[in-house]
Tab-separated table of C-alpha atoms in Angstrom:
chain	number	residue	atom	x	y	z
N	23	MET	CA	-14.954	17.901	10.879
N	24	LYS	CA	-16.139	16.020	7.837
N	25	ASP	CA	-18.681	13.198	7.666
N	26	ILE	CA	-18.261	11.220	4.456
N	27	ILE	CA	-21.024	8.735	3.651
N	28	LYS	CA	-21.322	6.729	0.457
N	29	ILE	CA	-23.425	3.771	-0.636
N	30	THR	CA	-21.919	2.925	-3.982
N	31	GLU	CA	-21.583	0.331	-6.709
N	32	ASP	CA	-17.961	1.380	-7.241
N	33	ILE	CA	-15.052	-0.652	-5.928
N	34	ILE	CA	-13.937	0.780	-2.586
N	35	SER	CA	-10.360	1.990	-2.205
N	36	LEU	CA	-9.077	1.982	1.375
N	37	GLU	CA	-6.285	4.398	0.433
N	38	ASP	CA	-8.717	6.907	-1.097
N	39	THR	CA	-10.991	6.615	1.919
N	40	VAL	CA	-8.142	7.174	4.346
N	41	ASN	CA	-7.002	10.189	2.359
N	42	LEU	CA	-10.453	11.709	2.939
N	43	VAL	CA	-9.969	11.596	6.725
N	44	LYS	CA	-6.333	12.720	6.933
N	45	ASP	CA	-5.769	15.866	8.961
N	46	PRO	CA	-2.738	17.686	10.384
N	47	LYS	CA	-4.405	17.575	13.818
N	48	ALA	CA	-4.788	13.774	13.645
N	49	GLY	CA	-2.343	11.526	15.467
N	50	ALA	CA	-4.276	8.384	14.609
N	51	ILE	CA	-6.254	6.881	11.753
N	52	SER	CA	-8.172	3.709	12.529
N	53	THR	CA	-9.906	1.652	9.873
N	54	PHE	CA	-12.045	-1.406	9.448
N	55	SER	CA	-12.598	-3.149	6.108
N	56	GLY	CA	-15.124	-5.916	5.620
N	57	THR	CA	-14.053	-8.342	2.906
N	58	THR	CA	-15.826	-11.254	1.271
N	59	ARG	CA	-14.737	-14.601	2.673
N	60	ASP	CA	-14.544	-17.677	0.483
N	61	ASN	CA	-16.609	-19.811	2.835
N	62	PHE	CA	-19.563	-19.848	5.158
N	63	GLU	CA	-19.721	-22.863	7.428
N	64	ASP	CA	-19.067	-25.703	4.976
N	65	LYS	CA	-20.189	-23.978	1.822
N	66	GLU	CA	-17.901	-22.355	-0.687
N	67	VAL	CA	-18.956	-18.793	-1.441
N	68	LYS	CA	-18.811	-17.784	-5.095
N	69	THR	CA	-19.843	-14.194	-4.696
N	70	LEU	CA	-21.824	-11.852	-2.501
N	71	SER	CA	-24.338	-9.365	-3.636
N	72	TYR	CA	-25.457	-6.382	-1.563
N	73	GLU	CA	-28.679	-4.451	-1.775
N	74	ALA	CA	-29.590	-1.340	0.182
N	75	TYR	CA	-32.516	0.951	0.886
N	76	ILE	CA	-30.134	3.670	-0.179
N	77	PRO	CA	-31.650	6.885	1.202
N	78	MET	CA	-32.485	5.259	4.543
N	79	ALA	CA	-29.066	3.591	4.701
N	80	GLU	CA	-27.380	6.974	4.202
N	81	LYS	CA	-29.585	8.582	6.828
N	82	SER	CA	-29.007	5.753	9.246
N	83	VAL	CA	-25.200	5.898	8.791
N	84	GLN	CA	-25.388	9.660	9.400
N	85	SER	CA	-27.244	9.016	12.665
N	86	LEU	CA	-24.544	6.583	13.773
N	87	ILE	CA	-21.825	9.111	13.015
N	88	THR	CA	-23.679	11.812	14.933
N	89	GLU	CA	-24.058	9.458	17.901
N	90	ALA	CA	-20.366	8.509	17.731
N	91	ARG	CA	-19.368	12.179	17.810
N	92	GLN	CA	-21.424	12.602	20.976
N	93	LYS	CA	-19.750	9.589	22.598
N	94	TRP	CA	-16.172	10.438	21.543
N	95	GLU	CA	-15.188	14.101	21.357
N	96	ASP	CA	-11.716	13.397	20.004
N	97	LEU	CA	-12.909	12.239	16.562
N	98	ILE	CA	-11.936	14.427	13.618
N	99	HIS	CA	-13.127	13.097	10.242
N	100	ILE	CA	-15.261	9.997	9.706
N	101	ALA	CA	-15.810	8.145	6.433
N	102	ILE	CA	-18.170	5.200	5.987
N	103	ILE	CA	-18.473	3.634	2.558
N	104	HIS	CA	-20.590	0.575	1.751
N	105	LYS	CA	-20.543	-1.236	-1.555
N	106	ILE	CA	-23.738	-2.492	-3.149
N	107	GLY	CA	-24.084	-4.917	-6.045
N	108	ASP	CA	-21.676	-7.782	-6.584
N	109	CYS	CA	-18.750	-8.211	-4.237
N	110	PRO	CA	-16.531	-11.161	-5.280
N	111	VAL	CA	-14.336	-13.071	-2.815
N	112	GLY	CA	-11.551	-10.865	-1.450
N	113	GLU	CA	-13.252	-7.632	-2.403
N	114	THR	CA	-14.131	-4.952	0.146
N	115	SER	CA	-17.801	-4.535	1.054
N	116	VAL	CA	-17.461	-1.805	3.661
N	117	VAL	CA	-14.802	0.595	4.911
N	118	ILE	CA	-14.897	2.703	8.042
N	119	ALA	CA	-12.072	5.206	8.544
N	120	VAL	CA	-11.791	7.578	11.493
N	121	SER	CA	-9.118	10.148	12.250
N	122	SER	CA	-8.637	11.314	15.829
N	123	ALA	CA	-6.136	13.372	17.791
N	124	HIS	CA	-5.265	10.385	19.984
N	125	ARG	CA	-5.683	6.716	19.246
N	126	ARG	CA	-8.025	5.316	21.904
N	127	GLN	CA	-11.220	7.101	20.872
N	128	GLY	CA	-10.660	6.462	17.167
N	129	LEU	CA	-10.123	2.731	17.720
N	130	ASP	CA	-13.170	2.473	19.979
N	131	ALA	CA	-15.333	4.460	17.557
N	132	VAL	CA	-14.441	2.242	14.576
N	133	SER	CA	-15.265	-0.844	16.585
N	134	TRP	CA	-18.595	0.605	17.736
N	135	LEU	CA	-19.527	1.940	14.284
N	136	ILE	CA	-19.120	-1.404	12.523
N	137	ASP	CA	-21.094	-3.189	15.260
N	138	GLU	CA	-23.941	-0.670	14.999
N	139	LEU	CA	-23.861	-0.595	11.208
N	140	LYS	CA	-24.326	-4.350	11.088
N	141	VAL	CA	-27.397	-4.145	13.306
N	142	LYS	CA	-29.127	-0.972	12.153
N	143	VAL	CA	-28.323	0.026	8.599
N	144	PRO	CA	-30.759	-1.323	5.974
N	145	VAL	CA	-28.320	-3.224	3.776
N	146	TRP	CA	-28.726	-6.868	2.834
N	147	LYS	CA	-26.224	-9.455	1.731
N	148	LYS	CA	-27.037	-12.403	-0.489
N	149	GLU	CA	-24.489	-15.215	-0.542
N	150	ILE	CA	-24.289	-17.226	-3.743
N	151	TYR	CA	-22.561	-20.569	-3.250
N	152	VAL	CA	-20.404	-22.514	-5.661
N	153	GLY	CA	-22.405	-25.394	-7.156
N	154	GLU	CA	-21.582	-29.068	-6.621
N	155	ASP	CA	-21.379	-29.589	-10.343
N	156	SER	CA	-18.303	-27.721	-11.477
N	157	LYS	CA	-18.927	-28.671	-15.127
N	158	THR	CA	-22.181	-26.802	-15.493
N	159	GLY	CA	-20.980	-23.926	-13.279
N	160	ALA	CA	-24.447	-23.785	-11.791
N	161	ASP	CA	-24.818	-21.887	-8.567
N	162	GLY	CA	-25.052	-23.941	-5.392
N	163	GLY	CA	-28.001	-21.968	-4.147
N	164	GLN	CA	-28.196	-18.578	-2.547
N	165	VAL	CA	-29.422	-17.120	0.697
N	166	TRP	CA	-30.136	-13.726	2.217
N	167	LYS	CA	-27.993	-13.519	5.316
N	168	ALA	CA	-28.922	-12.007	8.674
N	169	ASN	CA	-26.376	-10.402	10.988
N	170	ASN	CA	-27.033	-12.508	14.032
N	171	THR	CA	-23.833	-14.455	13.593
N	172	GLN	CA	-20.465	-14.147	15.280
N	173	PRO	CA	-19.130	-10.587	15.288
T	11	MET	CA	-59.205	12.358	-5.005
T	12	THR	CA	-57.939	9.046	-3.597
T	13	GLN	CA	-55.017	9.277	-1.221
T	14	LYS	CA	-52.214	6.751	-1.460
T	15	PHE	CA	-49.188	5.434	0.364
T	16	THR	CA	-46.234	3.477	-0.934
T	17	VAL	CA	-44.721	0.207	0.237
T	18	LEU	CA	-41.135	-0.753	-0.609
T	19	TYR	CA	-39.870	-4.347	-0.585
T	20	PHE	CA	-36.226	-5.273	-0.091
T	21	ALA	CA	-34.116	-8.449	-0.140
T	22	ALA	CA	-36.170	-11.512	0.903
T	23	ALA	CA	-39.354	-9.402	0.921
T	24	LYS	CA	-38.712	-8.406	-2.675
T	25	ASP	CA	-38.046	-12.026	-3.647
T	26	ALA	CA	-41.263	-13.174	-1.929
T	27	SER	CA	-43.503	-10.427	-3.299
T	28	LYS	CA	-41.806	-10.330	-6.682
T	29	ALA	CA	-42.275	-6.562	-6.435
T	30	GLU	CA	-40.001	-3.652	-5.605
T	31	SER	CA	-42.846	-1.400	-4.535
T	32	ASP	CA	-46.604	-1.095	-4.433
T	33	SER	CA	-49.073	1.698	-4.150
T	34	PHE	CA	-51.924	1.241	-1.661
T	35	GLU	CA	-55.061	3.297	-1.144
T	36	TRP	CA	-54.874	5.123	2.134
T	37	LYS	CA	-57.713	5.067	4.662
T	38	GLU	CA	-58.017	6.029	8.335
T	39	GLY	CA	-56.557	3.687	10.956
T	40	ILE	CA	-53.912	1.664	9.167
T	41	THR	CA	-52.047	0.297	12.178
T	42	SER	CA	-49.209	-2.200	11.802
T	43	GLN	CA	-51.762	-5.018	12.196
T	44	VAL	CA	-53.999	-3.598	9.463
T	45	LEU	CA	-50.977	-2.984	7.247
T	46	THR	CA	-49.809	-6.575	7.720
T	47	GLN	CA	-53.219	-7.832	6.577
T	48	LEU	CA	-53.231	-5.519	3.549
T	49	LEU	CA	-49.798	-6.848	2.566
T	50	LEU	CA	-50.805	-10.492	3.026
T	51	ASP	CA	-53.944	-9.923	0.940
T	52	ARG	CA	-51.864	-8.577	-1.895
T	53	HIS	CA	-48.853	-10.936	-1.515
T	54	PRO	CA	-49.724	-14.161	0.382
T	55	THR	CA	-46.159	-15.428	-0.249
T	56	ILE	CA	-44.731	-12.655	1.928
T	57	SER	CA	-46.055	-14.196	5.155
T	58	THR	CA	-42.820	-15.818	6.401
T	59	VAL	CA	-40.492	-12.915	5.701
T	60	LEU	CA	-42.982	-10.446	7.157
T	61	LYS	CA	-42.816	-12.217	10.530
T	62	SER	CA	-39.095	-11.505	10.855
T	63	SER	CA	-39.199	-8.020	9.320
T	64	MET	CA	-39.554	-4.532	10.723
T	65	PHE	CA	-41.449	-1.618	9.263
T	66	ALA	CA	-39.789	1.687	8.503
T	67	VAL	CA	-42.014	4.674	7.819
T	68	ASN	CA	-40.416	7.571	5.984
T	69	MET	CA	-37.009	6.016	6.690
T	70	GLU	CA	-37.479	5.645	10.449
T	71	TYR	CA	-37.807	2.259	12.134
T	72	MET	CA	-41.187	1.876	13.822
T	73	ASP	CA	-41.246	0.476	17.326
T	74	GLN	CA	-43.244	-2.743	17.135
T	75	ASP	CA	-44.941	-2.107	20.460
T	76	SER	CA	-45.928	1.501	19.914
T	77	ASN	CA	-49.119	2.690	18.262
T	78	TRP	CA	-48.699	4.241	14.884
T	79	THR	CA	-50.825	4.544	11.763
T	80	VAL	CA	-49.946	5.205	8.176
T	81	SER	CA	-50.477	8.754	6.911
T	82	PRO	CA	-51.334	9.689	3.326
T	83	GLY	CA	-48.207	9.832	1.190
T	84	ASP	CA	-46.092	7.796	3.626
T	85	GLU	CA	-43.248	5.662	2.339
T	86	VAL	CA	-43.452	2.382	4.226
T	87	ALA	CA	-40.584	-0.075	3.849
T	88	ILE	CA	-40.446	-3.717	4.822
T	89	ILE	CA	-37.040	-4.299	6.364
T	90	PRO	CA	-36.014	-7.962	6.647
T	91	PRO	CA	-33.172	-8.715	9.096
T	92	VAL	CA	-30.264	-6.606	7.903
T	93	SER	CA	-26.891	-8.067	6.904
T	94	GLY	CA	-24.658	-5.219	5.845
T	95	GLY	CA	-20.987	-4.851	6.650
O	6	MET	CA	-0.295	-17.191	8.565
O	7	LYS	CA	2.263	-14.495	7.842
O	8	ASP	CA	3.983	-12.167	10.292
O	9	ILE	CA	5.355	-9.117	8.500
O	10	ILE	CA	7.674	-6.901	10.527
O	11	LYS	CA	9.595	-3.914	9.188
O	12	ILE	CA	11.526	-1.070	10.771
O	13	THR	CA	12.262	1.137	7.799
O	14	GLU	CA	13.317	4.577	6.631
O	15	ASP	CA	10.925	4.293	3.681
O	16	ILE	CA	7.577	6.047	3.585
O	17	ILE	CA	4.854	3.647	4.734
O	18	SER	CA	1.980	2.853	2.379
O	19	LEU	CA	-1.190	1.713	4.126
O	20	GLU	CA	-2.497	0.196	0.894
O	21	ASP	CA	0.665	-1.862	0.365
O	22	THR	CA	0.584	-2.995	3.985
O	23	VAL	CA	-3.060	-4.044	3.756
O	24	ASN	CA	-2.332	-5.939	0.550
O	25	LEU	CA	0.212	-7.987	2.508
O	26	VAL	CA	-2.477	-9.217	4.923
O	27	LYS	CA	-5.309	-9.858	2.444
O	28	ASP	CA	-6.577	-13.424	2.386
O	29	PRO	CA	-9.595	-15.227	0.895
O	30	LYS	CA	-10.379	-16.599	4.371
O	31	ALA	CA	-10.468	-13.085	5.866
O	32	GLY	CA	-13.784	-11.364	6.497
O	33	ALA	CA	-12.164	-8.404	8.203
O	34	ILE	CA	-9.073	-6.236	7.937
O	35	SER	CA	-8.440	-3.850	10.809
O	36	THR	CA	-5.735	-1.204	10.745
O	37	PHE	CA	-4.190	1.490	12.860
O	38	SER	CA	-1.962	4.250	11.481
O	39	GLY	CA	-0.056	6.646	13.688
O	40	THR	CA	0.432	10.022	12.022
O	41	THR	CA	2.435	13.081	13.002
O	42	ARG	CA	0.293	15.799	14.561
O	43	ASP	CA	1.066	19.459	14.006
O	44	ASN	CA	0.982	20.312	17.692
O	45	PHE	CA	1.873	19.107	21.139
O	46	GLU	CA	0.213	21.033	23.926
O	47	ASP	CA	0.831	24.617	22.849
O	48	LYS	CA	3.843	24.028	20.698
O	49	GLU	CA	3.770	23.752	16.947
O	50	VAL	CA	5.538	20.615	15.753
O	51	LYS	CA	7.794	21.053	12.744
O	52	THR	CA	8.829	17.456	12.327
O	53	LEU	CA	9.339	14.231	14.214
O	54	SER	CA	12.331	12.025	14.021
O	55	TYR	CA	12.320	8.373	15.074
O	56	GLU	CA	15.243	6.281	16.187
O	57	ALA	CA	15.171	2.551	16.971
O	58	TYR	CA	17.336	-0.179	18.412
O	59	ILE	CA	16.459	-1.993	15.218
O	60	PRO	CA	17.240	-5.656	15.936
O	61	MET	CA	15.666	-5.498	19.396
O	62	ALA	CA	12.658	-3.576	18.028
O	63	GLU	CA	12.084	-6.303	15.427
O	64	LYS	CA	12.435	-9.019	18.021
O	65	SER	CA	10.136	-7.224	20.412
O	66	VAL	CA	7.451	-6.706	17.725
O	67	GLN	CA	7.719	-10.409	16.889
O	68	SER	CA	7.115	-11.252	20.560
O	69	LEU	CA	3.995	-9.065	20.599
O	70	ILE	CA	2.663	-10.776	17.475
O	71	THR	CA	3.304	-14.198	18.973
O	72	GLU	CA	1.508	-13.171	22.153
O	73	ALA	CA	-1.415	-11.745	20.136
O	74	ARG	CA	-1.780	-15.028	18.241
O	75	GLN	CA	-2.029	-16.843	21.568
O	76	LYS	CA	-4.722	-14.438	22.795
O	77	TRP	CA	-6.786	-14.387	19.571
O	78	GLU	CA	-6.948	-17.546	17.501
O	79	ASP	CA	-8.954	-15.952	14.713
O	80	LEU	CA	-6.067	-13.792	13.420
O	81	ILE	CA	-4.757	-14.604	9.956
O	82	HIS	CA	-1.943	-12.303	8.774
O	83	ILE	CA	-0.353	-9.524	10.832
O	84	ALA	CA	1.829	-6.684	9.533
O	85	ILE	CA	3.552	-4.122	11.720
O	86	ILE	CA	5.686	-1.463	10.070
O	87	HIS	CA	7.417	1.374	11.896
O	88	LYS	CA	9.156	4.260	10.202
O	89	ILE	CA	12.451	5.599	11.487
O	90	GLY	CA	14.178	8.839	10.552
O	91	ASP	CA	12.231	12.001	9.749
O	92	CYS	CA	8.470	11.918	9.782
O	93	PRO	CA	6.970	15.297	8.780
O	94	VAL	CA	3.498	16.445	9.890
O	95	GLY	CA	0.785	14.263	8.344
O	96	GLU	CA	3.131	11.411	7.530
O	97	THR	CA	2.607	7.896	8.876
O	98	SER	CA	5.000	6.702	11.587
O	99	VAL	CA	3.488	3.273	12.220
O	100	VAL	CA	0.966	0.958	10.597
O	101	ILE	CA	-0.574	-2.150	12.107
O	102	ALA	CA	-2.770	-4.276	9.830
O	103	VAL	CA	-4.471	-7.500	10.859
O	104	SER	CA	-6.700	-9.807	8.837
O	105	SER	CA	-9.094	-12.123	10.639
O	106	ALA	CA	-11.984	-14.407	9.760
O	107	HIS	CA	-14.383	-12.321	11.850
O	108	ARG	CA	-14.094	-8.733	12.933
O	109	ARG	CA	-14.047	-8.730	16.737
O	110	GLN	CA	-10.691	-10.414	17.300
O	111	GLY	CA	-8.969	-8.389	14.585
O	112	LEU	CA	-10.198	-5.091	16.018
O	113	ASP	CA	-9.218	-6.078	19.551
O	114	ALA	CA	-5.796	-7.314	18.425
O	115	VAL	CA	-4.974	-4.062	16.596
O	116	SER	CA	-5.946	-2.053	19.640
O	117	TRP	CA	-3.852	-4.243	21.943
O	118	LEU	CA	-0.848	-4.335	19.588
O	119	ILE	CA	-0.523	-0.557	19.324
O	120	ASP	CA	-0.887	-0.166	23.113
O	121	GLU	CA	1.834	-2.758	23.723
O	122	LEU	CA	4.083	-1.435	20.981
O	123	LYS	CA	4.030	2.017	22.555
O	124	VAL	CA	5.111	0.609	25.913
O	125	LYS	CA	7.587	-2.102	24.998
O	126	VAL	CA	9.244	-1.626	21.625
O	127	PRO	CA	12.572	0.266	21.750
O	128	VAL	CA	11.738	3.134	19.415
O	129	TRP	CA	12.157	6.787	20.324
O	130	LYS	CA	10.535	9.903	18.978
O	131	LYS	CA	12.130	13.324	18.989
O	132	GLU	CA	9.803	16.273	18.440
O	133	ILE	CA	11.325	19.320	16.799
O	134	TYR	CA	9.253	22.453	17.321
O	135	VAL	CA	8.762	25.426	15.031
O	136	GLY	CA	10.847	28.356	16.289
O	137	GLU	CA	9.423	31.632	17.552
O	138	ASP	CA	11.433	33.542	15.005
O	139	SER	CA	9.946	32.675	11.651
O	140	LYS	CA	12.529	34.826	9.858
O	141	THR	CA	15.523	32.815	10.860
O	142	GLY	CA	13.638	29.526	10.609
O	143	ALA	CA	15.481	28.356	13.696
O	144	ASP	CA	14.048	25.339	15.465
O	145	GLY	CA	12.011	26.006	18.581
O	146	GLY	CA	13.849	23.368	20.515
O	147	GLN	CA	13.486	19.635	20.529
O	148	VAL	CA	12.669	16.941	23.024
O	149	TRP	CA	12.746	13.163	23.274
O	150	LYS	CA	9.210	12.110	24.074
O	151	ALA	CA	8.110	9.384	26.452
O	152	ASN	CA	4.918	7.383	25.948
O	153	ASN	CA	3.317	8.120	29.270
O	154	THR	CA	0.811	10.503	27.736
O	155	GLN	CA	-2.819	10.049	26.762
O	156	PRO	CA	-3.371	6.910	24.698
H	29	MET	CA	43.361	-11.956	26.434
H	30	THR	CA	41.028	-9.249	27.785
H	31	GLN	CA	37.345	-9.954	27.584
H	32	LYS	CA	34.964	-7.192	26.635
H	33	PHE	CA	31.317	-6.272	26.565
H	34	THR	CA	29.531	-3.606	24.550
H	35	VAL	CA	27.199	-0.820	25.660
H	36	LEU	CA	24.782	0.826	23.226
H	37	TYR	CA	23.296	4.299	23.788
H	38	PHE	CA	20.001	5.430	22.248
H	39	ALA	CA	17.975	8.640	22.088
H	40	ALA	CA	18.536	10.814	25.188
H	41	ALA	CA	21.295	8.448	26.371
H	42	LYS	CA	23.113	8.941	23.084
H	43	ASP	CA	22.715	12.724	23.311
H	44	ALA	CA	24.027	12.738	26.901
H	45	SER	CA	26.970	10.416	26.307
H	46	LYS	CA	27.713	11.792	22.853
H	47	ALA	CA	28.446	8.168	21.940
H	48	GLU	CA	26.547	5.465	20.083
H	49	SER	CA	28.416	2.648	21.733
H	50	ASP	CA	31.348	1.858	23.986
H	51	SER	CA	33.464	-1.146	24.682
H	52	PHE	CA	34.143	-2.011	28.314
H	53	GLU	CA	36.534	-4.488	29.840
H	54	TRP	CA	34.638	-7.349	31.372
H	55	LYS	CA	35.304	-8.564	34.907
H	56	GLU	CA	33.460	-10.823	37.324
H	57	GLY	CA	30.410	-9.484	39.138
H	58	ILE	CA	29.149	-6.600	36.991
H	59	THR	CA	25.685	-6.223	38.487
H	60	SER	CA	23.367	-3.410	37.394
H	61	GLN	CA	24.752	-1.299	40.261
H	62	VAL	CA	28.343	-1.878	39.180
H	63	LEU	CA	27.410	-1.246	35.556
H	64	THR	CA	25.733	2.026	36.484
H	65	GLN	CA	28.916	3.170	38.231
H	66	LEU	CA	31.079	2.153	35.244
H	67	LEU	CA	28.819	4.170	32.951
H	68	LEU	CA	28.844	7.225	35.218
H	69	ASP	CA	32.634	7.084	35.455
H	70	ARG	CA	32.902	7.139	31.686
H	71	HIS	CA	30.025	9.576	30.997
H	72	PRO	CA	29.137	11.729	34.049
H	73	THR	CA	26.540	13.582	31.890
H	74	ILE	CA	24.472	10.409	31.555
H	75	SER	CA	23.347	10.465	35.190
H	76	THR	CA	19.843	11.923	34.692
H	77	VAL	CA	18.829	9.795	31.742
H	78	LEU	CA	20.223	6.666	33.367
H	79	LYS	CA	17.812	7.093	36.294
H	80	SER	CA	14.793	6.784	33.992
H	81	SER	CA	16.275	4.124	31.708
H	82	MET	CA	16.152	0.349	31.635
H	83	PHE	CA	18.913	-2.042	30.687
H	84	ALA	CA	18.517	-4.591	27.940
H	85	VAL	CA	21.068	-7.385	27.713
H	86	ASN	CA	21.321	-9.174	24.394
H	87	MET	CA	18.011	-7.561	23.389
H	88	GLU	CA	16.062	-8.640	26.473
H	89	TYR	CA	14.842	-6.186	29.082
H	90	MET	CA	16.412	-6.895	32.475
H	91	ASP	CA	14.128	-6.888	35.483
H	92	GLN	CA	15.382	-4.090	37.756
H	93	ASP	CA	14.781	-6.119	40.891
H	94	SER	CA	16.352	-9.370	39.780
H	95	ASN	CA	20.010	-10.278	40.126
H	96	TRP	CA	21.942	-10.424	36.919
H	97	THR	CA	25.529	-9.837	35.908
H	98	VAL	CA	27.123	-9.004	32.604
H	99	SER	CA	28.793	-11.891	30.727
H	100	PRO	CA	31.762	-11.551	28.391
H	101	GLY	CA	30.623	-10.506	24.915
H	102	ASP	CA	27.229	-9.239	26.100
H	103	GLU	CA	25.499	-6.427	24.243
H	104	VAL	CA	24.090	-4.131	26.905
H	105	ALA	CA	21.726	-1.359	25.787
H	106	ILE	CA	20.566	1.659	27.725
H	107	ILE	CA	16.868	2.062	26.939
H	108	PRO	CA	15.404	5.470	27.847
H	109	PRO	CA	11.588	5.625	28.126
H	110	VAL	CA	10.317	4.499	24.725
H	111	SER	CA	8.103	6.644	22.519
H	112	GLY	CA	7.366	4.688	19.385
H	113	GLY	CA	4.058	4.536	17.581
């Protein structure tokens, strides 16, 4: 049973991540990908930028995985990868991939892991909005988000 | 020899303090209240973000209601509300 | 909002399927992949073979998608692809991919869709077991499965 | 001119009948009970699988408790317990 944890500036590949959790004993692979939306409320998002307290983020993701394995015994391999740095619209900021013998526990674990990650792991997202003045290309402001919004 | 501890600033705390980290002189009895005052003395602009932040000591969140003090060599981090995912 | 439905003999690519549901308005992409396990109870599975009543399977998947869109308004694009024919150990038999503005509804929809698909869509799986006699390479029997087992 | 309807066999029903499909002559009043008897007359080996199967008519599952009869030109399918996914 492998735990794969990465906080990385590299672009995340879902396919590569899923390949890391494949197993002949697995009947199910469940995944969640977070992607950058082009809007927040009425504002047009130009890009996101992520920052992390990397060693604590890695440790904290490991704790979540350990807790998930206690809750769901059917899980085989678990990979959690979070991008840091710029993350333009449409790009993937986080991927969670879980293989399991049967589907129910894998699906539930992915759902729980992303909820917990959003609350506990020290990663921060800054949204940079498109400016009103398209000629100058100036940014329309930026804000550090907090995960108290709609799941 | 003077003993030290480190403070790390992230996200809004980094923007407010305009610092990524600081070194502080350690002394006996640095509770979260004392630590807050030390931080405000050094970075008055950090006041707002500090109110909504948590402390992590050596990469563990500190319970806001429990008693803890900083030890020499500790790595203290100011953790504004997280927004990963 | 696109509904992508395929019952196909081709190998399923998760990456290609996810690309079909990507959208700048999506903050979340949730997926489920069913993969062939190497064992069922004590028997070693050599391969699976799927058969479908193709036009009814397509129609029935479309009905599930329509019902899901009524239950969860946040869903953007939905792709459901089921392989038919041989499906060796480790290979993907089904992929469900859903994009949504926020994560909760997408995760719940994927979970519901695979549960419903397994109960309602006219697709059948035959498991062919590895034979006792490894010299002759004879099959160890085969059986049409029924989805009344552990989810 | 004789009117017909079609029956499709899948999975275990196909193995038992050794047929993928059959054409039957249509007549008035082919309820599920009558249809079952017609199928058993043609394929006695299908008895076991038929007990655990459902009928679909023109790609819609038929409720086992409701009254329905086959219409000319119908496509009737024998649907053994499904196992997709």
